[in-house]
Coordinates of C-alpha atoms and ligand atoms in Angstrom, one line a residue:
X1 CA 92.8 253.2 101.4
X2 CA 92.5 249.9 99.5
X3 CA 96.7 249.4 98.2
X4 CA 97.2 247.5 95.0
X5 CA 100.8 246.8 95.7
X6 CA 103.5 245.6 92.9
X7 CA 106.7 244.0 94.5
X8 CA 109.5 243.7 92.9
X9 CA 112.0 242.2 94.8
X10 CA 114.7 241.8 92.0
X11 CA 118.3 240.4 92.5
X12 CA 121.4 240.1 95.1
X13 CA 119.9 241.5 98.3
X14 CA 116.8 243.2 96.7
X15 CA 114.5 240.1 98.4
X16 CA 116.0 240.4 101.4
X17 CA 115.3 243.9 102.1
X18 CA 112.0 243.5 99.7
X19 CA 110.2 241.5 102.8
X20 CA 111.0 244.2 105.7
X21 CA 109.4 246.3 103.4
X22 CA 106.5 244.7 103.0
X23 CA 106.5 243.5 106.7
X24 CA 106.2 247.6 107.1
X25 CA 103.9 248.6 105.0
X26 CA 101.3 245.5 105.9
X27 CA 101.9 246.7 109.6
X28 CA 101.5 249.8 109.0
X29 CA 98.2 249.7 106.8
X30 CA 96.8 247.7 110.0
X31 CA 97.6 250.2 112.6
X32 CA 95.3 252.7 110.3
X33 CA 93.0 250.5 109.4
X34 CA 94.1 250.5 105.3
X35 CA 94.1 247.3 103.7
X36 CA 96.9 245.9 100.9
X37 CA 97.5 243.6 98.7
X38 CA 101.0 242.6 97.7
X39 CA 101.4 240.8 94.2
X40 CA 105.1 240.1 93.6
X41 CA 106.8 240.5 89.8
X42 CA 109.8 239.4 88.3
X43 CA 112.3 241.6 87.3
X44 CA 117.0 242.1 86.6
X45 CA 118.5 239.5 86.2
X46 CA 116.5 236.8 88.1
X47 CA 113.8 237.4 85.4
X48 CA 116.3 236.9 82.9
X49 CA 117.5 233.6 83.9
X50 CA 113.2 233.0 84.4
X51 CA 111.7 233.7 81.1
X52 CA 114.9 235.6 79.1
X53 CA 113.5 239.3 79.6
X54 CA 114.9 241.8 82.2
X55 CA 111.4 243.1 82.5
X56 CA 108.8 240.6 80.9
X57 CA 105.8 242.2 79.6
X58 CA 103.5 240.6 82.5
X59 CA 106.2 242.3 84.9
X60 CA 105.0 245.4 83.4
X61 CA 101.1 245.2 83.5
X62 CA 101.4 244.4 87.2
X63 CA 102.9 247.9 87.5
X64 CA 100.7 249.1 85.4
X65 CA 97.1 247.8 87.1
X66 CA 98.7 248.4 90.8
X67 CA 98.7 251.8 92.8
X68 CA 102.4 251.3 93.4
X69 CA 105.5 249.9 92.7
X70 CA 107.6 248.5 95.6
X71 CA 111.2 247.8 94.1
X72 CA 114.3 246.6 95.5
X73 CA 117.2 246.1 93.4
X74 CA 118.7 244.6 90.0
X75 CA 121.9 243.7 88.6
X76 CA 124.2 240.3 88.9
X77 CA 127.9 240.4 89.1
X78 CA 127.7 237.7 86.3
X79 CA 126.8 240.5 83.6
X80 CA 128.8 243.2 84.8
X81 CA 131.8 241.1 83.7
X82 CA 130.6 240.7 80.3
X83 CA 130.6 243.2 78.3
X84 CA 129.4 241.1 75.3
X85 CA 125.9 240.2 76.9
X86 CA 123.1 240.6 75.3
X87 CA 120.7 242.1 77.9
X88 CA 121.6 242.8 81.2
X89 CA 119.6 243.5 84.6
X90 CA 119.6 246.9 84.7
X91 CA 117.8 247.2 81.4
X92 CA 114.8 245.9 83.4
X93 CA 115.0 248.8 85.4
X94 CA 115.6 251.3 82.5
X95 CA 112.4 249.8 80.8
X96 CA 110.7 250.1 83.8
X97 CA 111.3 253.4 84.3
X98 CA 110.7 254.6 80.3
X99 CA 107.1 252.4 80.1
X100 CA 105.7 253.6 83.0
X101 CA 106.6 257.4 82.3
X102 CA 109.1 257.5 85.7
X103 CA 110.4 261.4 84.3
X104 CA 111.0 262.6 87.7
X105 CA 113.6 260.5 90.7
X106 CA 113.3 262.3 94.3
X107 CA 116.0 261.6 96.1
X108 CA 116.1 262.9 99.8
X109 CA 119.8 263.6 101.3
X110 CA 119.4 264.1 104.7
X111 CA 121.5 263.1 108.0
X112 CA 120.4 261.5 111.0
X113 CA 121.0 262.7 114.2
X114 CA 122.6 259.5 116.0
X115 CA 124.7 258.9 113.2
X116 CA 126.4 262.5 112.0
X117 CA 129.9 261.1 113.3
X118 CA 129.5 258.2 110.6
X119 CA 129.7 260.3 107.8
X120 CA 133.4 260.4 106.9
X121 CA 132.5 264.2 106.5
X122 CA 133.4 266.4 109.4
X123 CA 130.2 266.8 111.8
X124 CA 130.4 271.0 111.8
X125 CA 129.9 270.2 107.7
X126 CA 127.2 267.7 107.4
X127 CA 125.1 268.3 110.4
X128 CA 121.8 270.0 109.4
X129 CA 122.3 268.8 105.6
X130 CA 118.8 268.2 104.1
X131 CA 117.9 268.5 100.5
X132 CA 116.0 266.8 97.3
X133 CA 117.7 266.0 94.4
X134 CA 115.5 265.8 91.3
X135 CA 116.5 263.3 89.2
X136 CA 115.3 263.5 85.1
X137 CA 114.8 259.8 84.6
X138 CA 113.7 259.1 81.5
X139 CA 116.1 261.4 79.0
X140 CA 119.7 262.4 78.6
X141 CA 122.8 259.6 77.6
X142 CA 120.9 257.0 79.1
X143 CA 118.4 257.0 76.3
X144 CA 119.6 258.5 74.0
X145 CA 120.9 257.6 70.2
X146 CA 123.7 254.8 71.1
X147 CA 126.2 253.0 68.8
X148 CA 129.3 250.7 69.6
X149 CA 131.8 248.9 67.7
X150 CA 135.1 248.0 68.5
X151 CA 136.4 251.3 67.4
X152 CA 133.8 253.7 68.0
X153 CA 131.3 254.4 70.2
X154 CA 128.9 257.0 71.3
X155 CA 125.8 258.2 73.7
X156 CA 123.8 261.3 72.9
X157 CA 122.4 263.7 75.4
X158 CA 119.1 264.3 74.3
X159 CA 116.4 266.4 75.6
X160 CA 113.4 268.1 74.5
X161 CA 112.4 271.0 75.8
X162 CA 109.5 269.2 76.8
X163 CA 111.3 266.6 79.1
X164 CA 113.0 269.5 80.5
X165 CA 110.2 272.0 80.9
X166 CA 108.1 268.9 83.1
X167 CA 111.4 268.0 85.2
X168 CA 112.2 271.6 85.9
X169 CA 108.4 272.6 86.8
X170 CA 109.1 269.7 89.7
X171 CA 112.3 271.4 90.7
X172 CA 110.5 274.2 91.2
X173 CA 107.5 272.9 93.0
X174 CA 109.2 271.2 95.4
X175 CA 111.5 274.5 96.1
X176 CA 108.5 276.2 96.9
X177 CA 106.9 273.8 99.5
X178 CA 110.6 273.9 101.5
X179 CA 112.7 276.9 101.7
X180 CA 112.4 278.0 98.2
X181 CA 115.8 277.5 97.1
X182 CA 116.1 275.6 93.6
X183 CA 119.9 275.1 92.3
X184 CA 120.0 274.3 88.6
X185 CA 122.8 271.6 88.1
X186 CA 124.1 271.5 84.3
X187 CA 127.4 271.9 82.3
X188 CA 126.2 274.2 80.0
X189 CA 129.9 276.0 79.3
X190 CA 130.6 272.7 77.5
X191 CA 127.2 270.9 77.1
X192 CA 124.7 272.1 74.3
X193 CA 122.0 270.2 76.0
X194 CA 122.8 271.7 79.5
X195 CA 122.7 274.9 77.4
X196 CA 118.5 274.3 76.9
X197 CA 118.2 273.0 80.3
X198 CA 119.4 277.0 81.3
X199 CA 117.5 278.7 79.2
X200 CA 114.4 277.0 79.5
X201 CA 115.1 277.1 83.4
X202 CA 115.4 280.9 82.9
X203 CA 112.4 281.7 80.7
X204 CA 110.5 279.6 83.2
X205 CA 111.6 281.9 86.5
X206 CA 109.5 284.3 86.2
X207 CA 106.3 281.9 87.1
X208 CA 108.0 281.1 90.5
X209 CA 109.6 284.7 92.1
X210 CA 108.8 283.6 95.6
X211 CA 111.4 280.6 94.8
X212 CA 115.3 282.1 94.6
X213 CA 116.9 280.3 91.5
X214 CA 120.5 279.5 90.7
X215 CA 122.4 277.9 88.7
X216 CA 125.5 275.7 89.1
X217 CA 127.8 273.9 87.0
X218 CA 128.3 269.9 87.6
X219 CA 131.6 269.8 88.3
X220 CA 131.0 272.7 90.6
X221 CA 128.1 271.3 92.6
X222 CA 129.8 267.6 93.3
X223 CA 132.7 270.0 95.4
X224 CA 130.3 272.0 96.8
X225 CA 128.1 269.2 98.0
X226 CA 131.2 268.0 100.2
X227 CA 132.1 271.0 101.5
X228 CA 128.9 272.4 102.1
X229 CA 126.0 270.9 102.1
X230 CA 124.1 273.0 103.7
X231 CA 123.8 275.0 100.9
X232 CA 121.2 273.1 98.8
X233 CA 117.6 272.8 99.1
X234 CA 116.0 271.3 96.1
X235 CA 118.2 270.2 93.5
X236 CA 117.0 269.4 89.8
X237 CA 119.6 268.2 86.9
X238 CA 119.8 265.7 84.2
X239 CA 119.9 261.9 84.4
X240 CA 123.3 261.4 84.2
X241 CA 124.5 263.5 87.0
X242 CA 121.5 263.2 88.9
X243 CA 123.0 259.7 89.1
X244 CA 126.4 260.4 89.8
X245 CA 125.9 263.0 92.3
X246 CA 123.1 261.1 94.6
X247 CA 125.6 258.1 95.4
X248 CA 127.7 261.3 96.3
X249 CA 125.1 262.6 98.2
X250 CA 124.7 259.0 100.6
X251 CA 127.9 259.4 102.1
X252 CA 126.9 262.5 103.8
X253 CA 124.2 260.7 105.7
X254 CA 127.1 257.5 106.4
X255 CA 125.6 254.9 104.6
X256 CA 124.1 254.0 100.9
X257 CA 121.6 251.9 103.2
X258 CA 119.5 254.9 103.9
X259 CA 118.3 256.7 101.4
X260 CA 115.3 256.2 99.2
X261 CA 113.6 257.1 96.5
X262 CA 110.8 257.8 94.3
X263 CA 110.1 258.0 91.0
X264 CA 107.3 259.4 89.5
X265 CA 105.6 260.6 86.5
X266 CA 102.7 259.8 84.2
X267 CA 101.6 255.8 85.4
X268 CA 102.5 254.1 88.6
X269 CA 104.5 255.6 90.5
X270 CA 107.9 253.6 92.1
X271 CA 109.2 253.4 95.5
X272 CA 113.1 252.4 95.7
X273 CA 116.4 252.5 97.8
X274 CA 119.0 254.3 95.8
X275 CA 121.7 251.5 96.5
X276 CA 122.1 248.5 94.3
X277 CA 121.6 244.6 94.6
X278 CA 125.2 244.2 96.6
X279 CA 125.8 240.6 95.3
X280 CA 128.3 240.1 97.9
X281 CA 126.0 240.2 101.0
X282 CA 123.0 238.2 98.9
X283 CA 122.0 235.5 101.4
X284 CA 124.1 236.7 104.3
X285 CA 121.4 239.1 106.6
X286 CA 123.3 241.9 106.5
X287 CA 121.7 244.7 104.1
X288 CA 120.4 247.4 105.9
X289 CA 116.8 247.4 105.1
X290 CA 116.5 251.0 106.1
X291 CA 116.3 252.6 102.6
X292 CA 113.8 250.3 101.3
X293 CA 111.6 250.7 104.7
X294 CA 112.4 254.9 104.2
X295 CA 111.1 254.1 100.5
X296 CA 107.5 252.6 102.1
X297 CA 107.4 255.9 103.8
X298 CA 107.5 257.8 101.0
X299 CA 105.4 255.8 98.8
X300 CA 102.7 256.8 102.1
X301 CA 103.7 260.4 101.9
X302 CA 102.8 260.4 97.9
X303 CA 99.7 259.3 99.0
X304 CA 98.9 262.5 101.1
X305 CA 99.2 259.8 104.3
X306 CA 101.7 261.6 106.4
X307 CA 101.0 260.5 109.6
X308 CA 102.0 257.0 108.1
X309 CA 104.9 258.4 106.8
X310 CA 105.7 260.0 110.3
X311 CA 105.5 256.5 112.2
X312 CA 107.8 254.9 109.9
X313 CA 110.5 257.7 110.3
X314 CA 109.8 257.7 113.7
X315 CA 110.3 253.9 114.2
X316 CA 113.5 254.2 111.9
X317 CA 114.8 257.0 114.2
X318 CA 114.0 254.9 117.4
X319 CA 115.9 252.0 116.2
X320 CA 119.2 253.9 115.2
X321 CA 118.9 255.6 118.6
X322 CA 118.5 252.2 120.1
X323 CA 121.7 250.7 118.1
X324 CA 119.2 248.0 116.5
X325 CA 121.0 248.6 113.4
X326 CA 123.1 246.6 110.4
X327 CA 126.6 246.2 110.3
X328 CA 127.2 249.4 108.0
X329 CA 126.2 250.9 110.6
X330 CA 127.7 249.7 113.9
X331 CA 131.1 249.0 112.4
X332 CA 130.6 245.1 113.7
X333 CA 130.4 247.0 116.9
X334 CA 128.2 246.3 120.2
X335 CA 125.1 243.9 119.5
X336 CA 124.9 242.8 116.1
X337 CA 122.1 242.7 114.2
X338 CA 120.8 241.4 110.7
X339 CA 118.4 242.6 108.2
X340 CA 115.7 240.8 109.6
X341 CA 115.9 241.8 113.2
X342 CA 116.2 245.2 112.5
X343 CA 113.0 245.0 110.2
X344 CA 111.1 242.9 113.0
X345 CA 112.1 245.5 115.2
X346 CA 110.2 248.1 113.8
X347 CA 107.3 246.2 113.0
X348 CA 107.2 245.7 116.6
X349 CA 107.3 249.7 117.3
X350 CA 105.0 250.2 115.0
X351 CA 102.7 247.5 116.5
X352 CA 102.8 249.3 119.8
X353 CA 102.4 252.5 118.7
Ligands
IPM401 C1 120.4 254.1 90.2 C2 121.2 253.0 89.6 C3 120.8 252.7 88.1 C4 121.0 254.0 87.3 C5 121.5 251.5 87.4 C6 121.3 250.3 88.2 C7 120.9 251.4 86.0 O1 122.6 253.3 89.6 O2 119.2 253.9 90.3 O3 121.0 255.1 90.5 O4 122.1 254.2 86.8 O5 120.1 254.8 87.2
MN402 MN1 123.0 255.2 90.6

């Protein structure tokens, strides 16, 4: 294949773990003889302090003319602590995400062998854990009607059967290429939106019996994700807790450094660690680049390439096994290394392969 690749490296770490990324995917394309082009966008708050505009309309036709996005991370501590700003780095993302369509966030939980006994979970609980949560991207409190003053203020849960229908159909889909388990996360004792996301859910059963369907309330789900894991398969639920419960979901594989993502839906299609831009470590080699290099994986995988795929999370599996790993990892234990010797590492091991 001939990749048309958008990078957006973003702020904090993001450029840091943004080149192992690309390092990966270049060395990868050569060992299977595809060739890539990387063309590299601005985007959070460094595009901000550039031209003004968390995600500047040229940011956005790069996506747009490119096969993929490869994103790293936004947001700047500088923003966080003002809540009078104007615009602020993560609306770069959020406008990302609503131009290009990005309805549907697949987040992988799953644990790594060599590293069970680094989830502050008990081993007999997470060991085995593997499961998708679907993320609705686009809808919900994050997009919804907002209004703020210094006495009120407000976010509305919207959906549309429509956003629902198209997220759930994913649920769904995936569930029936695993073990065809979908869990239905919502609120809806409380929630009048969570109360369309059921029954659209349940009119929509019937076109996948093979898949076994339940449903489970928010609150309910975050408890039993902790104390059994094991449980879920595919996952699907709104934006909001789809957020709140995949950051949950990283510390039962030990570290936010792991897990990617990908979001998808009617243009380009995005390719992203779950974690932030960690301003503290900007600068300092430390980031694991692990969930960006997962993220190249996938972006492979959503390109029907899975023996790409394979070598990356082969290579990622070989260095944890061999200890080449980030101090998140190790505990500043043994051998230390950086974010650009574990990167190098497997570009090596997937040089030799
Ligand atoms: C994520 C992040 C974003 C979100 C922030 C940075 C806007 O936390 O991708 O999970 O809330 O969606
Ligand atoms: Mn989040």
């Amino acid at each position: 294949m001939n990749f048309k690749i958008a990078v957006l490296p973003g702020d904090g770490i993001g450029p840091e773990i943004s080149v192992q990324g690309v390092d990966v995917m270049a060395a990868v394309c050569e060992r299977f003889g595809h060739t890539v082009e990387f063309k590299y966008g601005i985007v959070g708050a460094s595009a901000i302090d550039a031209v003004g505009d968390p995600f500047p309309k040229e940011t956005l036709e790069l996506c747009k003319e490119s096969d993929a996005v490869l994103f790293s991370a936004v947001g700047d501590p500088k923003f966080d602590n003002d809540p009078t700003a104007k615009v602020r780095p993560e609306q770069g993302l959020l406008a990302m995400r609503k131009q290009l369509g990005l309805f549907a966030n697949i987040r992988p939980v799953e644990t790594f062998k060599c590293l069970i006994d680094k989830s502050p979970l008990k081993r007999e609980i997470v060991d085995g854990a593997n499961f998708i949560c679907i993320r609705e991207l686009t809808g919900g409190m994050y997009f919804g009607k907002k209004f703020e003053s210094d006495d009120v203020a407000y976010d509305t849960n919207h959906y549309t059967r429509k956003e629902i229908e198209r997220i759930l159909r994913v649920g769904f889909e995936y569930a029936r290429k695993r073990n065809k388990h979908l869990t239905v996360v919502d609120k809806a004792n409380v929630l009048a939106s969570s109360r369309l996301w059921r029954k659209v859910a349940q009119e929509m059963e019937p076109q996948f019996p093979d898949v076994k369907t339940d449903y489970m309330f928010v609150d309910n789900a975050a408890m039993k994700m902790i104390l059994d894991p094991r449980f879920f398969d595919v996952m699907v639920t709104e934006n909001t807790f789809g957020d709140i419960l995949t950051d949950e979901g990283s510390v039962i594989s030990g570290s936010m450094g792991l897990l990617p993502s990908a979001s998808t839906g009617e243009s380009t299609p995005v390719f992203e660690p779950i974690h932030g831009s960690w301003p503290q470590a900007k600068g300092l080699n430390i980031a694991n680049p692990l969930a960006q290099i997962l993220s190249v994986a996938m972006l492979f995988e959503y390109f029907g390439l899975a023996e790409e795929g394979k070598l990356i999370r082969e290579a990622v599996d070989a260095s944890l096994d061999a200890g080449v790993s980030t101090p998140d990892i190790t505990g500043n234990k043994g051998t230390q290394y950086g974010t650009r010797e574990v990167g190098a590492w497997i570009v090596e091991y997937i040089r030799k392969k």
